[in-house]
Short mmCIF file of C-alpha atoms and ligand atoms in Angstrom, two decimals:
data_model
loop_
_atom_site.label_atom_id
_atom_site.label_comp_id
_atom_site.label_asym_id
_atom_site.label_seq_id
_atom_site.Cartn_x
_atom_site.Cartn_y
_atom_site.Cartn_z
CA MET A 79 25.77 -54.99 -26.30
CA ALA A 80 25.40 -52.70 -23.30
CA THR A 81 23.10 -53.09 -20.34
CA GLU A 82 20.07 -50.86 -20.93
CA ARG A 83 16.82 -49.94 -19.24
CA THR A 84 13.45 -49.59 -20.92
CA LEU A 85 9.96 -48.59 -19.80
CA SER A 86 7.32 -51.29 -19.97
CA ILE A 87 3.60 -50.82 -19.33
CA ILE A 88 1.15 -53.66 -18.82
CA LYS A 89 -2.00 -52.09 -20.26
CA PRO A 90 -5.57 -52.10 -18.87
CA ASP A 91 -6.77 -54.92 -21.14
CA ALA A 92 -4.14 -57.17 -19.54
CA THR A 93 -4.44 -56.05 -15.90
CA ARG A 94 -8.22 -56.50 -16.17
CA ARG A 95 -7.74 -60.12 -17.27
CA ASN A 96 -5.20 -60.79 -14.47
CA LEU A 97 -2.34 -61.42 -16.91
CA THR A 98 0.43 -59.43 -15.19
CA GLY A 99 2.30 -62.49 -13.94
CA LYS A 100 2.05 -64.44 -17.19
CA ILE A 101 3.34 -61.46 -19.18
CA ASN A 102 6.17 -60.73 -16.76
CA ALA A 103 7.24 -64.39 -16.87
CA LEU A 104 7.90 -63.93 -20.61
CA PHE A 105 10.04 -60.85 -19.94
CA GLU A 106 11.99 -62.59 -17.17
CA ASP A 107 12.46 -65.75 -19.25
CA ALA A 108 14.02 -63.57 -21.97
CA GLY A 109 16.61 -62.30 -19.49
CA LEU A 110 14.99 -58.98 -18.63
CA ARG A 111 14.99 -57.98 -14.97
CA ILE A 112 12.16 -55.95 -13.39
CA VAL A 113 14.07 -53.25 -11.48
CA ALA A 114 11.11 -50.96 -10.68
CA GLN A 115 7.37 -51.57 -10.71
CA LYS A 116 4.07 -50.03 -9.60
CA ARG A 117 0.37 -50.49 -10.28
CA ILE A 118 -1.30 -47.13 -10.91
CA GLN A 119 -4.46 -45.60 -12.35
CA LEU A 120 -3.47 -43.19 -15.16
CA SER A 121 -5.41 -39.93 -15.34
CA GLU A 122 -6.54 -38.67 -18.76
CA ALA A 123 -4.00 -35.86 -18.48
CA GLN A 124 -1.16 -38.30 -17.76
CA ALA A 125 -2.12 -40.71 -20.55
CA GLY A 126 -2.58 -37.79 -22.95
CA LYS A 127 0.85 -36.44 -22.13
CA PHE A 128 2.52 -39.86 -22.32
CA TYR A 129 1.09 -40.44 -25.83
CA GLU A 130 1.51 -36.82 -26.97
CA VAL A 131 3.60 -37.97 -29.99
CA HIS A 132 0.45 -39.65 -31.33
CA LYS A 133 -1.76 -36.57 -30.83
CA GLU A 134 -2.49 -36.11 -34.53
CA ARG A 135 -3.28 -39.79 -35.18
CA PRO A 136 -6.95 -40.76 -35.55
CA PHE A 137 -6.84 -43.27 -32.67
CA TYR A 138 -5.38 -40.82 -30.09
CA GLY A 139 -8.62 -40.17 -28.17
CA SER A 140 -9.53 -43.83 -28.12
CA LEU A 141 -6.00 -44.79 -27.04
CA VAL A 142 -6.11 -42.35 -24.11
CA SER A 143 -9.52 -43.73 -23.07
CA SER A 144 -8.33 -47.31 -23.26
CA MET A 145 -5.21 -46.52 -21.21
CA THR A 146 -7.33 -45.00 -18.42
CA ALA A 147 -10.05 -47.69 -18.40
CA ALA A 148 -8.40 -49.76 -15.62
CA PRO A 149 -5.08 -49.74 -13.73
CA VAL A 150 -1.79 -50.23 -15.51
CA VAL A 151 1.48 -51.70 -14.24
CA VAL A 152 4.41 -49.44 -15.09
CA GLN A 153 7.82 -51.00 -14.78
CA VAL A 154 11.47 -50.62 -15.71
CA LEU A 155 13.12 -53.61 -17.39
CA GLU A 156 16.89 -53.93 -17.37
CA GLY A 157 19.17 -56.19 -19.40
CA GLU A 158 21.51 -56.52 -22.36
CA GLY A 159 19.94 -54.55 -25.22
CA ALA A 160 16.76 -54.22 -23.15
CA VAL A 161 14.97 -51.82 -25.52
CA LEU A 162 15.04 -54.16 -28.52
CA LYS A 163 14.78 -57.32 -26.45
CA ASN A 164 11.58 -56.04 -24.82
CA ARG A 165 10.11 -55.16 -28.22
CA ASP A 166 11.00 -58.64 -29.52
CA VAL A 167 9.17 -60.25 -26.60
CA MET A 168 6.20 -57.87 -27.08
CA GLY A 169 5.78 -58.61 -30.79
CA ALA A 170 4.27 -56.44 -33.53
CA THR A 171 1.79 -53.67 -32.62
CA ASP A 172 -0.98 -55.57 -34.44
CA PRO A 173 -1.36 -58.96 -32.71
CA LYS A 174 -2.44 -60.51 -36.03
CA LYS A 175 1.07 -59.73 -37.34
CA ALA A 176 2.96 -60.72 -34.17
CA GLU A 177 5.17 -63.83 -33.99
CA PRO A 178 3.36 -66.68 -32.16
CA HIS A 179 5.63 -66.77 -29.06
CA THR A 180 5.22 -63.05 -28.31
CA VAL A 181 3.12 -61.32 -25.63
CA ARG A 182 0.86 -59.64 -28.16
CA ALA A 183 0.24 -62.81 -30.21
CA GLN A 184 -0.66 -64.71 -27.05
CA PHE A 185 -2.59 -62.08 -25.10
CA ALA A 186 -3.54 -58.92 -27.04
CA GLU A 187 -7.21 -58.28 -27.77
CA SER A 188 -6.71 -55.88 -30.71
CA ILE A 189 -4.23 -53.47 -32.31
CA GLU A 190 -5.22 -50.88 -29.69
CA ALA A 191 -5.78 -53.12 -26.64
CA ASN A 192 -2.45 -54.82 -27.26
CA SER A 193 -1.53 -55.62 -23.64
CA VAL A 194 1.89 -53.94 -23.40
CA HIS A 195 3.84 -50.81 -24.19
CA GLY A 196 7.61 -50.67 -24.61
CA SER A 197 9.95 -47.76 -25.28
CA ASP A 198 11.18 -47.62 -28.89
CA SER A 199 14.73 -46.24 -28.34
CA PRO A 200 17.19 -45.75 -25.47
CA GLU A 201 16.58 -41.98 -25.71
CA ASN A 202 12.80 -42.37 -25.37
CA ALA A 203 13.30 -44.99 -22.66
CA ALA A 204 15.14 -42.44 -20.50
CA ILE A 205 12.34 -39.90 -21.01
CA GLU A 206 9.57 -42.44 -20.34
CA ILE A 207 11.28 -43.90 -17.24
CA ALA A 208 11.64 -40.39 -15.78
CA PHE A 209 7.92 -39.80 -16.52
CA PHE A 210 6.98 -42.47 -13.95
CA PHE A 211 9.94 -43.14 -11.65
CA ALA A 212 12.41 -41.29 -9.45
CA GLY A 213 15.95 -42.64 -9.65
CA THR A 214 15.65 -43.83 -6.04
CA GLU A 215 12.72 -46.13 -7.02
CA ILE A 216 14.87 -48.17 -9.43
CA LEU A 217 16.64 -50.97 -7.61
CA PRO A 218 18.80 -53.36 -9.61
P1 LIG B 104 3.82 -48.96 -27.90
O1 LIG B 104 4.30 -47.56 -28.22
O2 LIG B 104 2.54 -48.99 -27.09
O3 LIG B 104 4.87 -49.83 -27.32
P2 LIG B 104 4.10 -49.59 -30.66
O4 LIG B 104 5.37 -48.83 -30.62
O5 LIG B 104 4.10 -51.00 -31.17
O6 LIG B 104 3.42 -49.67 -29.25
P3 LIG B 104 2.86 -47.22 -31.75
O7 LIG B 104 2.80 -47.02 -33.22
O8 LIG B 104 3.85 -46.43 -30.95
O9 LIG B 104 3.01 -48.79 -31.46
O10 LIG B 104 1.40 -46.92 -31.19
C1 LIG B 104 1.18 -46.71 -29.81
C2 LIG B 104 -0.06 -47.46 -29.38
O11 LIG B 104 -1.18 -46.89 -30.08
C3 LIG B 104 -0.08 -48.94 -29.76
O12 LIG B 104 0.56 -49.78 -28.83
C4 LIG B 104 -1.57 -49.22 -29.80
O13 LIG B 104 -2.11 -49.37 -28.48
C5 LIG B 104 -2.12 -47.92 -30.38
N1 LIG B 104 -2.26 -48.01 -31.83
C6 LIG B 104 -1.26 -48.02 -32.76
N2 LIG B 104 -1.76 -48.11 -34.01
C7 LIG B 104 -3.11 -48.15 -33.87
C8 LIG B 104 -4.21 -48.25 -34.78
N3 LIG B 104 -4.01 -48.31 -36.10
N4 LIG B 104 -5.46 -48.29 -34.27
C9 LIG B 104 -5.68 -48.22 -32.93
N5 LIG B 104 -4.69 -48.11 -32.01
C10 LIG B 104 -3.43 -48.09 -32.47
MG1 LIG B 105 5.51 -46.84 -29.78
#
């Protein structure tokens, strides 16, 4: 499997509870490397644009509010099959359905405040990475 990059976001529910390090330890233990990282406050416009694919879903407004409620850590993870590997470490969207060892099973508060985001395909990863990072900010 090829080396890939994926976009990871540590969401406000997790930054608020000071869980950035604990969550990133799980990514690093799985063989993912953090090759870019910054802590930022998302604006409503930015969060709305990032989640535009979910615009028609009933939770869109609430999701945008929750993503702007506190800072997030946006980061690029690199590794063999990074897109799927990251999603394996994250666990299912609903923490009640997530495998016990995963980030969401251990840390998520709810299906919405579920501690992390991860790109769902290499194509979307490229789009999402470019949304937050210049190529010069990614340092393997
Ligand atoms: P993400 O895209 O954040 O990595 P995901 O791919 O597991 O998560 P999506 O279906 O893409 O889940 O939904 C995007 C985000 O919207 C979820 O991470 C969660 O915060 C929120 N969300 C999804 N389903 C619901 C729901 N039924 N109720 C409330 N919020 C939801
Ligand atoms: Mg998704």
